[in-house]
Tab-separated table of C-alpha atoms in Angstrom:
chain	number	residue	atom	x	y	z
D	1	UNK	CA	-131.170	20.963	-164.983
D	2	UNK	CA	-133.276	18.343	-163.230
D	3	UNK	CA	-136.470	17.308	-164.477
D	4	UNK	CA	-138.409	18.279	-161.320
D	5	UNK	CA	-137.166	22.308	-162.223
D	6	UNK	CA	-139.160	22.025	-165.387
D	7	UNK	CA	-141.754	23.537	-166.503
D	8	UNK	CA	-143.787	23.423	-170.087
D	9	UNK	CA	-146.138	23.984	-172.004
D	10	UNK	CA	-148.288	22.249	-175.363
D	11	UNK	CA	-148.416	23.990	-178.113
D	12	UNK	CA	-151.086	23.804	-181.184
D	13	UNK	CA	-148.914	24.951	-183.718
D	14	UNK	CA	-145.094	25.525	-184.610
D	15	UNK	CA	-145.152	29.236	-184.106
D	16	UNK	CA	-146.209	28.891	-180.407
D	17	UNK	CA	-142.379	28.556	-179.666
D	18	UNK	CA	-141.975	32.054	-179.810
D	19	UNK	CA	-144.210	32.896	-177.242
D	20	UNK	CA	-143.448	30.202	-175.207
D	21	UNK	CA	-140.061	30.750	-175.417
D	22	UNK	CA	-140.416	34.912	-174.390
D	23	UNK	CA	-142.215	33.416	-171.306
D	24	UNK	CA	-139.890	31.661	-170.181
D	25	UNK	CA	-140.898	27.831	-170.459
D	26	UNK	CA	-138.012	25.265	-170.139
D	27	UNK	CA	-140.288	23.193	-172.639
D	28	UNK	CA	-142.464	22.508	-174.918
D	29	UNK	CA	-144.949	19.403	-176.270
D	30	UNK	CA	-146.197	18.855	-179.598
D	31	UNK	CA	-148.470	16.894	-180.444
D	32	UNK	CA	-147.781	13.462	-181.803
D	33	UNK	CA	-150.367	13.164	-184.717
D	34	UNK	CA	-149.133	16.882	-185.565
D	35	UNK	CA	-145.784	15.637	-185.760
D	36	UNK	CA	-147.033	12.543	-188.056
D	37	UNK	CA	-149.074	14.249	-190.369
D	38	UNK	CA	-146.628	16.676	-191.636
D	39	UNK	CA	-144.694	15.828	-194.944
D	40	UNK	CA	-140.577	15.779	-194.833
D	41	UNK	CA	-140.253	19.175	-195.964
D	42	UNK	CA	-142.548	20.111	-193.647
D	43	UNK	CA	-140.911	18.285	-190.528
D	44	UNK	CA	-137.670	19.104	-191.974
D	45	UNK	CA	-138.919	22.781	-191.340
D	46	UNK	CA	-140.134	22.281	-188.332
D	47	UNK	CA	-137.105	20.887	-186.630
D	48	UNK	CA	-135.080	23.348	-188.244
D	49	UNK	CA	-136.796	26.124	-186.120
D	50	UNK	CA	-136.919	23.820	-182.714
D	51	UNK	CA	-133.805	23.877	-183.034
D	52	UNK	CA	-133.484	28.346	-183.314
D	53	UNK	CA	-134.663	28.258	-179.520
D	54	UNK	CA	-133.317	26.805	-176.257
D	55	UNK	CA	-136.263	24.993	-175.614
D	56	UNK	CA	-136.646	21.206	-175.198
D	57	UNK	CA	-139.308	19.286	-176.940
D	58	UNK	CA	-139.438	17.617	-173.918
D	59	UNK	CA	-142.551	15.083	-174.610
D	60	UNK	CA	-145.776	14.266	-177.401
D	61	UNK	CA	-149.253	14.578	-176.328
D	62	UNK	CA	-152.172	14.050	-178.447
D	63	UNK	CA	-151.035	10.756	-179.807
D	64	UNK	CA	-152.567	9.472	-182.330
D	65	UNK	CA	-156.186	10.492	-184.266
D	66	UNK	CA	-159.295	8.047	-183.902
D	67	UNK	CA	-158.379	6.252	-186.991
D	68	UNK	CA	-155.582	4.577	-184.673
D	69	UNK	CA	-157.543	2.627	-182.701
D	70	UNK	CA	-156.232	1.016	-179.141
D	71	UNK	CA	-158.698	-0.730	-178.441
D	72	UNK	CA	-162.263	-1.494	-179.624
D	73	UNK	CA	-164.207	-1.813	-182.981
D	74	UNK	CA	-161.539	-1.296	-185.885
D	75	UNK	CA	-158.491	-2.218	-183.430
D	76	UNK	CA	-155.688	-3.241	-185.664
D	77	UNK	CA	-151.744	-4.079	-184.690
D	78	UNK	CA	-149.913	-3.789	-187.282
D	79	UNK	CA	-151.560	-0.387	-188.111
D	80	UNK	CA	-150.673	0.748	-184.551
D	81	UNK	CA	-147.481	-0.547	-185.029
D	82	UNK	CA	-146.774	1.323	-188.092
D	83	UNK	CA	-147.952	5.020	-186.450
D	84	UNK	CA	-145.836	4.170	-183.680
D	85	UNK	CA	-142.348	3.649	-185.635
D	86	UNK	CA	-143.340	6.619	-187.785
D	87	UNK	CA	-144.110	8.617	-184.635
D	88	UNK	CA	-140.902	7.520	-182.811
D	89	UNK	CA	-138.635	8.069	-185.530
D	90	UNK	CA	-140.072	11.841	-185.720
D	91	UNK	CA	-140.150	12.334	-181.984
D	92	UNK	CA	-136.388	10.682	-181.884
D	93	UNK	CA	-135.358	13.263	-184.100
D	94	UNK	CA	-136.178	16.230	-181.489
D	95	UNK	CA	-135.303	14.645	-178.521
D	96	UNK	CA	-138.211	13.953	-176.972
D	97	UNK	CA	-138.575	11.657	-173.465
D	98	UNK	CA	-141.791	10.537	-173.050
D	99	UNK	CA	-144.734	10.391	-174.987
D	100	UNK	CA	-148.672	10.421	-173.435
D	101	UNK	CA	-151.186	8.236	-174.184
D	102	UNK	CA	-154.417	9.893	-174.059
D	103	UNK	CA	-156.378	10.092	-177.189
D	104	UNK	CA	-159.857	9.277	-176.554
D	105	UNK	CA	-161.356	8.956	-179.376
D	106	UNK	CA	-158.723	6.274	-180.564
D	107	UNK	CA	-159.940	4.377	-177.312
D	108	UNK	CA	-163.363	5.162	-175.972
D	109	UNK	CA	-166.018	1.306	-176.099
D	110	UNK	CA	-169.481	1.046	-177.561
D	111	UNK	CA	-171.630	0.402	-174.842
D	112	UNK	CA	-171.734	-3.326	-174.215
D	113	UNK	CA	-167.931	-3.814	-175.413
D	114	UNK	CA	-165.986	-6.904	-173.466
D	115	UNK	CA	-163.897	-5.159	-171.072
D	116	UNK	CA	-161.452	-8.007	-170.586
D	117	UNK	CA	-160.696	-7.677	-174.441
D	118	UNK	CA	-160.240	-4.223	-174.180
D	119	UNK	CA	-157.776	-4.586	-171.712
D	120	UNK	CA	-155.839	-7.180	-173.604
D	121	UNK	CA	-155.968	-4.953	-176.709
D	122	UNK	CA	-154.387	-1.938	-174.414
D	123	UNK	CA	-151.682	-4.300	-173.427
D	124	UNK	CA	-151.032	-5.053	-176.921
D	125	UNK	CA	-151.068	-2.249	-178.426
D	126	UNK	CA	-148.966	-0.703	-175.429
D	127	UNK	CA	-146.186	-3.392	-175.600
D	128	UNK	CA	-146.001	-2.277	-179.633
D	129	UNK	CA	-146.092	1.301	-179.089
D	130	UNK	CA	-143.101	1.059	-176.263
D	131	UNK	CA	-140.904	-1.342	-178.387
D	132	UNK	CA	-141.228	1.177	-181.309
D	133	UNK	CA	-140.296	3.985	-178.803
D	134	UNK	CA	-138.017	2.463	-177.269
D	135	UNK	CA	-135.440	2.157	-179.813
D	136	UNK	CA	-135.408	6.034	-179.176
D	137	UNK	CA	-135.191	5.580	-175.308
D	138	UNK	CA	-138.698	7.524	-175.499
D	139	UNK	CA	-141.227	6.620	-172.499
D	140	UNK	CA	-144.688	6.041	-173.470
D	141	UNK	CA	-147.347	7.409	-170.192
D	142	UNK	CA	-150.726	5.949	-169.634
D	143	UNK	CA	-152.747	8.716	-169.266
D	144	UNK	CA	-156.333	8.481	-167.517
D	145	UNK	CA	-158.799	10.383	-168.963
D	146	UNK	CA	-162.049	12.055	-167.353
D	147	UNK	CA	-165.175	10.278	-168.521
D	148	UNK	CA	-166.317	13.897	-170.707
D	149	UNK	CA	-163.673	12.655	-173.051
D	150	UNK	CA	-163.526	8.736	-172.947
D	151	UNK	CA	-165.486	5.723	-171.041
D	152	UNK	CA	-161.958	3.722	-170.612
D	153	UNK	CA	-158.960	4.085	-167.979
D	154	UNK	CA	-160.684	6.973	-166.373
D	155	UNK	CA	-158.878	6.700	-162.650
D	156	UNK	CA	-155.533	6.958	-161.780
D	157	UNK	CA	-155.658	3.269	-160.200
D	158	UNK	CA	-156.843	2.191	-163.513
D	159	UNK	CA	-152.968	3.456	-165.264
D	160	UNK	CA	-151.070	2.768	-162.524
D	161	UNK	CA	-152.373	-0.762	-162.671
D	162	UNK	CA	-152.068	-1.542	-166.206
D	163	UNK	CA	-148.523	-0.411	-165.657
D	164	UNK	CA	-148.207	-2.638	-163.125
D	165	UNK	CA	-149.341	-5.693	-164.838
D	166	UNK	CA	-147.401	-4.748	-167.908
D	167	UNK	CA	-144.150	-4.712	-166.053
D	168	UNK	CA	-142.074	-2.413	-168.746
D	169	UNK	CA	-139.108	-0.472	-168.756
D	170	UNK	CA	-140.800	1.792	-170.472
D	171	UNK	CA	-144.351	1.948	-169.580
D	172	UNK	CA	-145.305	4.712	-166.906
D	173	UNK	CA	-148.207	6.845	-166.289
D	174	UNK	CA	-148.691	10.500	-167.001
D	175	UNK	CA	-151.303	12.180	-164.652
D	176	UNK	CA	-153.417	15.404	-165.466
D	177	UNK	CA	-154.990	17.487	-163.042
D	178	UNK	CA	-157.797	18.742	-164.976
D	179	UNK	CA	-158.882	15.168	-165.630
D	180	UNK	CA	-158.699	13.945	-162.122
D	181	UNK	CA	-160.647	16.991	-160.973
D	182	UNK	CA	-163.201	15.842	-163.379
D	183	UNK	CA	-162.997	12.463	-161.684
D	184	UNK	CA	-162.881	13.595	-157.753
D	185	UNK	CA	-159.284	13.013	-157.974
D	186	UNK	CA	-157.534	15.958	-157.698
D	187	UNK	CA	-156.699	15.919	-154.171
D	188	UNK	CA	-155.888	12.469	-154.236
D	189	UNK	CA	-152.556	11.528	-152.045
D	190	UNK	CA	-150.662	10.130	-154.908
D	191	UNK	CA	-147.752	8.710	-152.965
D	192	UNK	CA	-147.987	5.270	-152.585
D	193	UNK	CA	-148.329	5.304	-157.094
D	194	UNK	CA	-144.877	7.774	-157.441
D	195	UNK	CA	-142.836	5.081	-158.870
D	196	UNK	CA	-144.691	4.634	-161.914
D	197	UNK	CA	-146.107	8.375	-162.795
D	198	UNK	CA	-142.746	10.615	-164.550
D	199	UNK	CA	-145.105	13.139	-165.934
D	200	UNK	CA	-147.909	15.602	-165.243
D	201	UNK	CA	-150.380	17.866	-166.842
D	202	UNK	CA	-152.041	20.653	-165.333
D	203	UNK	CA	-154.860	23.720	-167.010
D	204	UNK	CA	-158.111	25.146	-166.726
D	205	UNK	CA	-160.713	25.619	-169.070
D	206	UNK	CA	-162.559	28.477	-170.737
D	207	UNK	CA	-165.801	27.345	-169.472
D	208	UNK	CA	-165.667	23.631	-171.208
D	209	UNK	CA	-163.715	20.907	-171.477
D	210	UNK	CA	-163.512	21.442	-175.410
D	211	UNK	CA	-161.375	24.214	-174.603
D	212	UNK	CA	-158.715	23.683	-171.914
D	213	UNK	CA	-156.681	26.764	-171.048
D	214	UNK	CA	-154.042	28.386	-169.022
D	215	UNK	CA	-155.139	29.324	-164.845
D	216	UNK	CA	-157.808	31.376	-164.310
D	217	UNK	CA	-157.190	33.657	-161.758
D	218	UNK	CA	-159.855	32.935	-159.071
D	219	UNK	CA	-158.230	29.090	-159.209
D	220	UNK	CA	-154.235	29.578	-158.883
D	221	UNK	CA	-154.338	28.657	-154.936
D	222	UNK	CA	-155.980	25.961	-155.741
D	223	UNK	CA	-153.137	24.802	-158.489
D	224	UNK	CA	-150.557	26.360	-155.834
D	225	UNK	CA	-151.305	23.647	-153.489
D	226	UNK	CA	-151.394	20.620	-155.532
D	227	UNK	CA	-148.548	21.436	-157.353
D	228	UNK	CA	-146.640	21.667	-154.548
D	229	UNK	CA	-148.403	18.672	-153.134
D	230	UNK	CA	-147.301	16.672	-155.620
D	231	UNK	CA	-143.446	17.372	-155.258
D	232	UNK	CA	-143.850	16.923	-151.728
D	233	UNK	CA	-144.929	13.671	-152.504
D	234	UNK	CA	-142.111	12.557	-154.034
D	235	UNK	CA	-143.013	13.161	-157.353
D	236	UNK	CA	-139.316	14.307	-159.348
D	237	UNK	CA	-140.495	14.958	-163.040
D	238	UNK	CA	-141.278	17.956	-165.000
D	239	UNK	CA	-145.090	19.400	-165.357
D	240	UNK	CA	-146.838	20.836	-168.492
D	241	UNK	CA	-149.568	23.360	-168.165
D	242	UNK	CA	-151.848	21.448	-171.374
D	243	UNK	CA	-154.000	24.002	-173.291
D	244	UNK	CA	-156.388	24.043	-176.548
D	245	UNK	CA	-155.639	27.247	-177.486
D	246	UNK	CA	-152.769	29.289	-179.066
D	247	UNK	CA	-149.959	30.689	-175.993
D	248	UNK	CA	-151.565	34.240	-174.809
D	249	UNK	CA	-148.344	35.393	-173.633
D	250	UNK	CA	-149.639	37.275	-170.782
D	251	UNK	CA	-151.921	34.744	-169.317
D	252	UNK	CA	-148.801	31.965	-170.045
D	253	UNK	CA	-146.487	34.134	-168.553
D	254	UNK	CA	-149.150	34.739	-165.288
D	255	UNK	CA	-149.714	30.652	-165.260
D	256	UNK	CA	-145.791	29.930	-165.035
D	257	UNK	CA	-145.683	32.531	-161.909
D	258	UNK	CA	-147.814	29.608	-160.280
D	259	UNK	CA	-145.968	26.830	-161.542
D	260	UNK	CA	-142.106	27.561	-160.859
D	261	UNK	CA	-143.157	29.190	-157.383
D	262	UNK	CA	-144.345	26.179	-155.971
D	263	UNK	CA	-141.348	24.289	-157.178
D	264	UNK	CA	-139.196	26.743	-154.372
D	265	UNK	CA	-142.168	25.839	-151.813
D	266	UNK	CA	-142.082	22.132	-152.084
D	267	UNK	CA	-140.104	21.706	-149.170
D	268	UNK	CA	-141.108	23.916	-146.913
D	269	UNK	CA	-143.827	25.598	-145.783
D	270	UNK	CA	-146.400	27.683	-147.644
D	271	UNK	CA	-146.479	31.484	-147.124
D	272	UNK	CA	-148.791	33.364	-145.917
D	273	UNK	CA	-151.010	35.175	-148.037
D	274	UNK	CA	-149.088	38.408	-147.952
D	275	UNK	CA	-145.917	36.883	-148.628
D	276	UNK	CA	-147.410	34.811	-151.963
D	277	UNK	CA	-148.703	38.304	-153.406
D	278	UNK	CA	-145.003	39.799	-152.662
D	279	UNK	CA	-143.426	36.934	-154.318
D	280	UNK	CA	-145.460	36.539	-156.868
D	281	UNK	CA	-145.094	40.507	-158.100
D	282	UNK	CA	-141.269	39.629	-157.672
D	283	UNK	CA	-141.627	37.035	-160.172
D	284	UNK	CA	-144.084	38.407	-162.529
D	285	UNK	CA	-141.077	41.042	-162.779
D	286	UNK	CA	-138.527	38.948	-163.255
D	287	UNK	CA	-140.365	36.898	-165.801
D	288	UNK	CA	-141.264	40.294	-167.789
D	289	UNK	CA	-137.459	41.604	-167.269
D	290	UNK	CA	-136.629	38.025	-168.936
D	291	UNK	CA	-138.878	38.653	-172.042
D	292	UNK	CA	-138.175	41.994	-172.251
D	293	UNK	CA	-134.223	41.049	-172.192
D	294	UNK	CA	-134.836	38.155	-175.314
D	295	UNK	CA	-136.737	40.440	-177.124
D	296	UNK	CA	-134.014	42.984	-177.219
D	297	UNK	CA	-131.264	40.500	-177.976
D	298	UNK	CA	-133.598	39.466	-180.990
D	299	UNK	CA	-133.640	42.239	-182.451
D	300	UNK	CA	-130.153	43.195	-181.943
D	301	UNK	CA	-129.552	39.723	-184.000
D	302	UNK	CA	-131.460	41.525	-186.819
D	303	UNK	CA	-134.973	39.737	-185.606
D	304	UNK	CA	-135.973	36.290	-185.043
D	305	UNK	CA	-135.722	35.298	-188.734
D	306	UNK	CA	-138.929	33.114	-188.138
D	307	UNK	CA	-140.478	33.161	-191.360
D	308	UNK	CA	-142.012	29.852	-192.279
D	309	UNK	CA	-145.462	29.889	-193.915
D	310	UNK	CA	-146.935	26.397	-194.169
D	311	UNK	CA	-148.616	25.370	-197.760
D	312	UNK	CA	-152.282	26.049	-198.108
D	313	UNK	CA	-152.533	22.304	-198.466
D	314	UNK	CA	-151.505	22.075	-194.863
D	315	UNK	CA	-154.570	23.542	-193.508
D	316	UNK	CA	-156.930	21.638	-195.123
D	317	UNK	CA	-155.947	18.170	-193.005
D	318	UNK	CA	-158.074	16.757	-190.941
D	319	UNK	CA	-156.592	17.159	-187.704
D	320	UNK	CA	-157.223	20.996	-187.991
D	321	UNK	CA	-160.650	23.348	-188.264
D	322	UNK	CA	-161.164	23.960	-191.747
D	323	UNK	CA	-162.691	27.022	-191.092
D	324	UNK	CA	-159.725	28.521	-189.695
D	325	UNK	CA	-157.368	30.836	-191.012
D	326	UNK	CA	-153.669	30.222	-191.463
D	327	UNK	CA	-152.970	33.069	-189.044
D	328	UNK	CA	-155.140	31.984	-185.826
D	329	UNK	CA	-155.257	28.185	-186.255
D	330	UNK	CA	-156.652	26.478	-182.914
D	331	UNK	CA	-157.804	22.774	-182.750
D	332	UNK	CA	-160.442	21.180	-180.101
D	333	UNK	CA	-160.294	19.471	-176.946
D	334	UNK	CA	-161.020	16.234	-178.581
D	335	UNK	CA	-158.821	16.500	-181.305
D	336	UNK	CA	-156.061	17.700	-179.690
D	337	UNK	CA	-155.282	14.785	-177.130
């Protein structure tokens, strides 16, 4: 299957891949820091039950936490070289192909930092974080981010030209729609930058940025149109709808309607309005017939065996609430990229 046919979607938490599995994702992310703070019995685990589903773990978002700084006060090398060979060796291990690099807190300037440093601190700690992925033949993305989450590398221009300048194999950008709305960009003609973006992000929100979320209805023409702008661009890689909350089946299910229709419209023209509703009800069905169809061959394989039950211990890290329970974890915007 080629990349541009894929669709996925980032999950909070392990037992996501259930649902996103019933819905019919080719994919799924994880998030990097997840994947590093878990002990080896833990990952061990973890893999184990990637491995029960035919889903990819296609990339890592969420990086790193704010203690792994890129750039800025604190900014240290050989710390971000160590997270990076931990991360790659983990992400190695499930196959993943490119990695984002978004994080904000790990990146965002007190007011009145040198910029020019900055920059040559990004490098750096870019040109570590690729060699250390590389050994995997992982791809790490530049990611801009809006300026509600960080105050550095907020355009697209901004990653595509640090990619530029930096000249590596294995340095590319990773665009997200939701943070190029933020920034005016969301309609911007992306062509002339398609050789160094290989991945995309696309969501909504549930009224803030802290909490970005699968389509709302009264906004899927809108996502219609620049998905299939983008492929009609040029652009040939896969596209994950990012979210900060656990996969509602229903409203996952409705979002991937959107998502793998437009990949059939990218060369051609768009329907009509009539037509869209007709093929989208034809899809919604044959997305539900698909569920419907792996949830019967579960259980005639005596259920999906999925039992794992993390430690008590493992809730009380810092990268998730602590006032959440082990049943409904969810993490926030800004600890979650």
């Amino acid at each position: 299957m080629k990349d541009e046919n894929l669709c996925g979607c980032t999950l909070l938490r392990m037992e996501d891949m259930e649902n996103a599995f019933l819905c019919g994702f080719d994919y799924v992310e994880f998030m990097g820091k997840y994947l590093v703070s878990l002990s080896e019995q833990e990952f061990a685990v973890l893999k184990k039950q990637t491995e029960r589903y035919p889903l990819k773990v296609y990339a890592l978002n969420a990086y790193c936490p704010p203690e792994i700084r890129m750039t800025g006060d604190g900014f240290d090398l050989r710390q971000a070289k160590a997270y990076a060979a931990a991360c790659a060796k983990r992400a190695g291990k499930l196959g993943v192909q490119f990695v984002g690099i978004g994080s904000p807190r790990s990146r965002s300037l007190l007011e009145g930092y040198d910029r020019a440093l900055a920059i040559r601190q990004m490098k750096d700690f870019l040109k570590t974080t690729a060699e250390e992925f590389g050994h995997y033949g992982i791809t790490v993305c530049v990611e801009p981010l809006a300026v509600c989450y960080s105050n550095f590398i907020n355009y697209v221009w901004e990653a595509v030209r640090l990619v530029e300048e930096m000249d590596c194999e294995n340095i590319k950008a990773v665009i997200d729609f939701y943070n190029m709305e933020h920034m005016g960009e969301g309609d911007l003609d992306l062509r002339k930058w398609m050789p160094y973006i290989v991945h995309a992000h696309i969501s909504d929100d549930d009224g803030t940025p802290d909490m970005r979320s699968f389509f709302r209805p009264e906004k899927k023409t809108v996502h219609r149109q620049r998905i299939r702008r983008l492929y009609e661009n040029g652009y040939t890689g896969a596209v994950s709808v990012e979210v900060d909350i656990p996969v509602d089946r229903k409203r996952a299910a409705d979002t991937l309607q959107v998502m793998r229709l437009q990949r059939n419209f990218k060369n051609s023209e768009a329907p009509d309005s009539a037509q869209m509703d007709i093929r989208m009800q034809s899809s919604r069905k044959s997305i539900y017939n698909k569920c419907a169809d792996r949830c019967e061959a579960e259980l005639l394989m005596g259920g999906t065996g999925f039992v794992y039950k993390r430690p008590e211990s493992y809730y009380k890290r810092s990268h998730y609430r602590s006032d959440t329970c082990a049943q409904h974890v969810s993490v926030s915007a800004e600890e979650s990229r």
